[in-house]
XYZ file of N, CA and C in Angstrom:
450
model
N 2.833 15.607 -13.245
C 2.784 15.629 -11.880
C 1.382 15.850 -11.284
N 0.837 15.004 -10.472
C -0.335 15.022 -9.760
C -0.276 15.662 -8.534
N -1.113 16.734 -8.133
C -1.239 17.358 -6.786
C -2.091 16.591 -6.090
N -1.835 16.102 -4.804
C -2.752 15.450 -3.806
C -2.744 16.092 -2.667
N -3.921 16.746 -2.297
C -4.004 17.332 -0.954
C -3.853 16.263 0.123
N -3.183 16.522 1.238
C -3.019 15.562 2.292
C -3.446 16.215 3.600
N -4.031 15.620 4.489
C -4.331 16.004 5.700
C -3.676 15.174 6.723
N -2.722 15.906 7.594
C -2.078 15.171 8.636
C -2.914 15.002 9.958
N -3.256 14.053 10.404
C -4.109 13.804 11.489
C -3.375 14.048 12.741
N -3.965 14.355 13.838
C -3.245 14.654 15.097
C -2.074 13.621 15.455
N -2.441 12.421 15.349
C -1.418 11.299 15.739
C -0.249 11.185 14.902
N -0.282 12.103 13.749
C 0.828 11.986 12.919
C 1.748 13.263 13.116
N 1.376 14.082 14.070
C 2.244 15.340 14.204
C 3.706 14.880 14.407
N 4.427 15.728 13.644
C 5.954 15.663 13.698
C 6.518 14.594 12.832
N 5.607 13.698 12.225
C 6.140 12.818 11.267
C 6.501 13.457 9.902
N 7.386 12.963 9.148
C 7.555 13.400 7.719
C 6.361 13.007 6.918
N 6.009 13.910 5.948
C 5.147 13.568 4.891
C 5.653 12.515 4.037
N 4.958 11.707 3.277
C 5.578 10.773 2.347
C 6.216 11.538 1.211
N 7.298 10.943 0.776
C 8.064 11.563 -0.221
C 8.766 10.447 -0.990
N 9.121 10.598 -2.261
C 9.890 9.554 -3.053
C 11.280 9.649 -2.358
N 11.837 8.470 -2.175
C 13.163 8.466 -1.558
C 14.392 9.051 -2.664
N 14.045 8.767 -3.912
C 14.912 9.082 -4.928
C 14.017 9.950 -6.070
N 14.822 10.468 -7.153
C 14.193 11.117 -8.181
C 13.312 10.178 -9.015
N 13.876 9.010 -9.201
C 13.197 7.936 -9.997
C 12.291 6.876 -9.321
N 12.142 7.142 -7.962
C 11.256 6.173 -7.134
C 9.733 6.551 -7.578
N 8.926 5.395 -7.843
C 7.587 5.486 -8.072
C 6.692 5.600 -6.803
N 7.087 5.088 -5.726
C 6.350 4.978 -4.495
C 6.881 6.154 -3.418
N 5.836 6.494 -2.675
C 6.089 7.477 -1.548
C 6.094 6.712 -0.221
N 7.097 6.799 0.526
C 7.105 5.857 1.784
C 6.108 6.476 2.708
N 5.380 5.539 3.366
C 4.354 5.586 4.366
C 5.057 5.312 5.679
N 4.662 6.136 6.802
C 5.379 5.853 8.152
C 4.227 5.394 9.081
N 4.667 4.635 10.114
C 3.854 4.288 11.173
C 3.627 5.410 12.110
N 2.264 5.698 12.243
C 1.845 6.831 13.297
C 1.547 6.084 14.455
N 2.419 5.502 15.111
C 2.184 4.724 16.362
C 2.609 5.799 17.426
N 2.001 5.590 18.732
C 2.481 6.307 19.812
C 3.883 6.082 20.019
N 4.668 7.120 20.475
C 6.173 6.942 20.618
C 6.416 5.994 21.791
N 5.592 5.875 22.729
C 5.894 4.932 23.945
C 5.146 3.589 23.748
N 4.684 3.334 22.529
C 3.922 2.054 22.419
C 4.338 1.514 21.004
N 5.615 0.832 20.883
C 5.805 0.227 19.653
C 4.961 -0.954 19.527
N 5.010 -1.469 18.206
C 4.058 -2.700 17.900
C 4.943 -3.842 17.674
N 4.856 -4.944 18.396
C 5.519 -6.058 18.246
C 4.747 -7.010 17.378
N 5.117 -7.317 16.048
C 4.534 -8.016 15.222
C 5.142 -9.496 15.190
N 4.519 -10.430 15.879
C 5.018 -11.836 16.075
C 4.824 -12.465 14.630
N 5.589 -13.624 14.533
C 5.510 -14.515 13.318
C 3.991 -14.892 13.071
N 3.655 -14.728 11.866
C 2.226 -15.097 11.538
C 1.203 -14.081 11.925
N 1.517 -13.104 12.727
C 0.634 -12.035 13.172
C 0.391 -10.928 12.221
N -0.794 -10.369 12.187
C -1.028 -9.261 11.341
C -1.454 -8.034 12.156
N -1.435 -6.848 11.533
C -1.822 -5.658 12.416
C -2.272 -4.606 11.346
N -3.289 -3.761 11.854
C -3.677 -2.518 11.012
C -2.880 -1.382 11.567
N -1.908 -0.849 10.835
C -1.062 0.135 11.262
C -1.425 1.485 10.735
N -1.670 2.470 11.625
C -2.169 3.935 11.172
C -0.953 4.725 10.551
N -1.397 5.404 9.605
C -0.322 6.427 9.056
C -0.375 7.711 9.271
N -1.680 8.046 9.948
C -2.022 9.423 10.226
C -2.209 10.411 9.238
N -2.479 9.891 8.147
C -2.715 10.672 6.762
C -4.163 10.465 6.050
N -4.668 11.452 5.634
C -5.874 11.048 4.832
C -5.509 12.048 3.599
N -5.924 11.511 2.341
C -5.685 12.259 1.189
C -7.037 12.526 0.391
N -6.992 13.310 -0.597
C -7.965 13.679 -1.634
C -7.432 13.468 -2.979
N -7.649 12.275 -3.476
C -7.048 12.033 -4.807
C -8.060 12.721 -5.887
N -7.350 13.024 -7.023
C -8.368 13.592 -7.963
C -9.134 12.453 -8.641
N -10.302 12.761 -9.169
C -11.136 11.779 -9.963
C -10.207 11.162 -10.994
N -10.384 9.907 -11.196
C -9.725 9.151 -12.145
C -8.319 8.650 -11.671
N -8.092 8.726 -10.424
C -6.679 8.350 -9.808
C -7.005 7.405 -8.663
N -6.058 6.631 -8.322
C -6.151 5.636 -7.173
C -4.757 5.755 -6.457
N -4.653 5.412 -5.246
C -3.353 5.053 -4.543
C -3.365 3.723 -4.169
N -2.128 3.039 -4.643
C -1.909 1.719 -4.244
C -0.903 1.752 -3.024
N -1.288 0.840 -2.068
C -0.346 0.729 -0.805
C 0.363 -0.613 -1.134
N 1.702 -0.540 -1.209
C 2.406 -1.776 -1.620
C 3.493 -1.998 -0.499
N 3.926 -3.291 -0.360
C 5.124 -3.583 0.433
C 6.485 -2.942 0.189
N 7.241 -2.714 1.179
C 8.523 -2.148 1.093
C 9.478 -3.427 0.862
N 10.319 -3.381 -0.160
C 11.157 -4.682 -0.451
C 12.046 -4.874 0.658
N 12.653 -3.833 1.286
C 13.641 -3.961 2.450
C 12.945 -4.642 3.534
N 11.700 -4.308 3.998
C 11.059 -5.089 5.094
C 10.802 -6.552 4.784
N 10.330 -6.684 3.510
C 9.965 -8.045 3.103
C 11.385 -8.846 3.043
N 12.375 -8.368 2.492
C 13.626 -9.220 2.406
C 14.280 -9.361 3.749
N 14.483 -8.463 4.667
C 15.047 -8.647 5.801
C 14.177 -9.289 6.882
N 12.962 -9.028 6.918
C 12.030 -9.393 8.085
C 10.891 -10.321 7.645
N 10.525 -10.360 6.428
C 9.399 -11.076 6.084
C 8.058 -10.312 6.184
N 8.176 -8.989 6.413
C 6.980 -8.169 6.717
C 6.430 -7.699 5.223
N 5.225 -7.916 4.936
C 4.604 -7.500 3.812
C 3.164 -6.900 4.029
N 2.529 -6.303 3.010
C 1.211 -5.857 2.993
C 0.354 -6.928 2.720
N -0.686 -7.262 3.683
C -1.360 -8.388 3.426
C -2.243 -8.411 2.248
N -2.854 -7.274 1.915
C -3.848 -7.334 0.809
C -3.079 -6.547 -0.428
N -1.823 -6.717 -0.465
C -1.142 -6.061 -1.471
C -1.667 -6.223 -3.000
N -1.763 -5.187 -3.764
C -1.640 -3.855 -3.126
C -3.056 -3.412 -2.728
N -2.986 -2.598 -1.617
C -4.207 -2.211 -1.108
C -4.552 -0.937 -1.868
N -5.834 -0.779 -2.043
C -6.393 0.230 -2.862
C -6.932 1.551 -2.095
N -6.629 2.662 -2.301
C -7.196 3.842 -1.804
C -8.008 4.437 -3.000
N -9.344 4.611 -2.890
C -10.154 5.137 -3.964
C -10.114 6.597 -3.954
N -10.395 7.234 -5.031
C -10.396 8.581 -4.995
C -11.351 9.336 -4.277
N -12.570 8.698 -3.906
C -13.625 9.218 -3.098
C -13.485 8.839 -1.467
N -12.336 8.188 -1.200
C -12.168 7.846 0.222
C -11.409 9.009 0.832
N -11.905 9.438 2.101
C -11.229 10.575 2.748
C -10.920 10.072 4.039
N -10.927 8.959 4.507
C -10.489 8.398 5.830
C -9.030 8.280 5.884
N -8.548 7.859 7.131
C -7.009 7.715 7.378
C -6.581 6.463 6.373
N -5.491 6.582 5.976
C -4.779 5.449 5.129
C -4.356 4.648 6.354
N -4.523 3.297 6.427
C -3.977 2.298 7.230
C -3.466 1.240 6.420
N -2.360 0.540 7.078
C -1.694 -0.469 6.211
C -1.870 -1.739 7.021
N -2.343 -2.887 6.321
C -2.497 -4.227 6.995
C -1.102 -4.876 6.795
N -0.266 -5.061 7.861
C 1.034 -5.603 7.706
C 0.842 -7.070 8.310
N 1.559 -8.092 7.655
C 1.810 -9.374 8.269
C 3.195 -9.603 8.420
N 3.539 -10.483 9.407
C 4.909 -10.932 9.559
C 4.900 -12.400 9.086
N 5.528 -12.668 7.833
C 5.765 -13.974 7.367
C 6.989 -14.467 7.681
N 7.851 -13.769 8.533
C 9.143 -14.070 8.884
C 9.107 -15.194 10.184
N 10.181 -15.504 10.724
C 10.346 -16.439 11.879
C 10.594 -15.684 13.083
N 10.846 -14.471 13.143
C 11.191 -13.641 14.323
C 10.210 -12.514 14.538
N 9.893 -12.185 15.768
C 8.974 -11.020 16.039
C 9.758 -9.798 15.476
N 8.954 -8.728 15.093
C 9.527 -7.528 14.519
C 8.906 -6.339 15.269
N 9.669 -5.479 15.680
C 9.153 -4.394 16.419
C 9.140 -3.165 15.475
N 7.944 -2.517 15.388
C 7.590 -1.345 14.681
C 7.542 -0.226 15.483
N 8.173 0.934 15.303
C 8.184 1.992 16.038
C 7.693 3.250 15.284
N 7.238 4.259 16.089
C 6.729 5.494 15.459
C 7.731 6.014 14.383
N 7.291 6.410 13.217
C 8.009 6.918 12.312
C 8.710 5.932 11.272
N 8.681 4.510 11.637
C 9.278 3.578 10.695
C 8.522 3.543 9.361
N 9.228 3.436 8.364
C 8.585 3.257 7.018
C 8.274 1.913 6.842
N 6.750 1.781 6.574
C 6.179 0.684 6.701
C 5.562 0.117 5.336
N 5.299 0.958 4.406
C 4.821 0.635 3.086
C 5.214 1.734 2.129
N 4.877 1.611 0.954
C 4.961 2.678 -0.065
C 3.579 2.877 -0.737
N 3.330 4.044 -1.167
C 2.096 4.411 -1.919
C 2.492 4.893 -3.283
N 1.792 4.238 -4.197
C 1.932 4.735 -5.449
C 0.709 5.315 -6.044
N 0.644 6.485 -6.526
C -0.604 7.147 -6.976
C -0.508 7.004 -8.702
N -1.683 6.434 -9.186
C -1.763 6.168 -10.569
C -3.037 6.311 -11.103
N -3.330 6.676 -12.412
C -4.537 6.741 -13.109
C -5.229 5.361 -13.180
N -6.509 5.368 -13.081
C -7.255 4.212 -13.344
C -8.167 4.360 -14.511
N -8.653 3.233 -15.108
C -9.549 3.410 -16.185
C -10.922 2.937 -15.637
N -11.950 3.341 -16.227
C -13.327 2.862 -15.727
C -13.809 1.969 -16.682
N -13.699 0.742 -16.699
C -14.149 -0.042 -17.686
C -15.692 -0.318 -17.659
N -16.251 -0.549 -18.873
C -17.691 -0.825 -18.923
C -17.758 -2.275 -19.533
N -18.193 -3.158 -18.721
C -18.359 -4.603 -19.073
C -19.460 -4.902 -20.046
N -19.197 -5.390 -21.232
C -20.192 -5.674 -22.156
C -20.361 -7.246 -22.392
N -21.376 -7.786 -21.901
C -21.698 -9.198 -21.986
C -21.832 -9.544 -23.427
N -21.072 -10.659 -23.695
C -21.149 -11.254 -25.053
C -21.350 -12.687 -24.993
N -21.752 -13.399 -26.079
C -21.992 -14.746 -26.200
C -20.751 -15.631 -26.359
N -19.733 -15.008 -26.873
C -18.404 -15.680 -27.181
C -17.359 -14.536 -27.202
N -15.985 -14.918 -26.817
C -14.993 -14.084 -26.814
C -14.131 -14.282 -28.055
N -13.362 -13.155 -28.551
C -12.564 -13.328 -29.674
C -11.376 -14.258 -29.394
N -10.848 -15.048 -30.477
C -9.906 -15.933 -30.106
C -8.520 -15.214 -29.922
N -7.486 -15.845 -29.243
C -6.156 -15.317 -29.014
C -5.189 -16.456 -29.040
N -3.941 -16.138 -29.276
C -2.893 -17.075 -29.262
C -2.806 -17.964 -28.008
N -3.062 -17.324 -26.895
C -2.965 -18.005 -25.579
C -4.318 -18.881 -25.346
N -5.236 -18.307 -25.686
C -6.521 -19.108 -25.580
C -6.912 -19.178 -24.047
N -7.276 -20.550 -23.520
C -7.714 -20.612 -22.057
C -6.489 -20.964 -21.241
N -5.170 -21.124 -21.819
C -4.056 -21.347 -20.930
C -4.011 -20.528 -19.767
N -3.912 -21.085 -18.585
C -3.841 -20.503 -17.354
C -2.428 -20.418 -16.669
N -2.547 -20.564 -15.330
C -1.292 -20.598 -14.596
C -0.083 -21.257 -15.135
N 0.854 -20.569 -15.294
C 2.134 -21.208 -15.785
C 2.157 -21.586 -17.363
N 1.052 -21.360 -18.139
C 0.962 -21.796 -19.479
C 1.799 -21.154 -20.313
N 2.266 -19.923 -20.107
C 3.009 -19.189 -21.076
C 4.501 -19.352 -21.027
N 4.874 -20.160 -20.002
C 6.440 -20.472 -19.911
C 6.806 -21.785 -20.431
N 5.864 -22.528 -20.967
C 6.167 -24.008 -21.385
C 6.481 -23.852 -22.759
N 7.359 -24.847 -23.190
C 7.744 -24.892 -24.676
C 8.896 -25.521 -25.149
């Protein structure tokens, strides 16, 4: 288990902190820290930067990925535009979520609605080494869709 300090910003007062919905869930639900009297109407094709009212301090060697919630995507066509969004270990600002409505109806988001999930995971720090030739592989240069043919 990884301990992650979280700062609740003033506009998130009263909202639940992110938690895993079940014991086996990988993601923690992020909630919309919108004003109670100002729901956000996300029209078809529209996108919005939605505040969560939270800032975190990830340990070095970790990242947080902001991912879509499958229920919002299936029911309303709402997804995270830059999925997965990355929160770097050295970022200390508010976590915000870029949502887009790919559905056909406007969707109303209200204060406290679960809008995305956050997964905290270790990251590797690769060192790229330039070479004049890559080693061979069974796949070779086969690109999009090439592994499903046969």
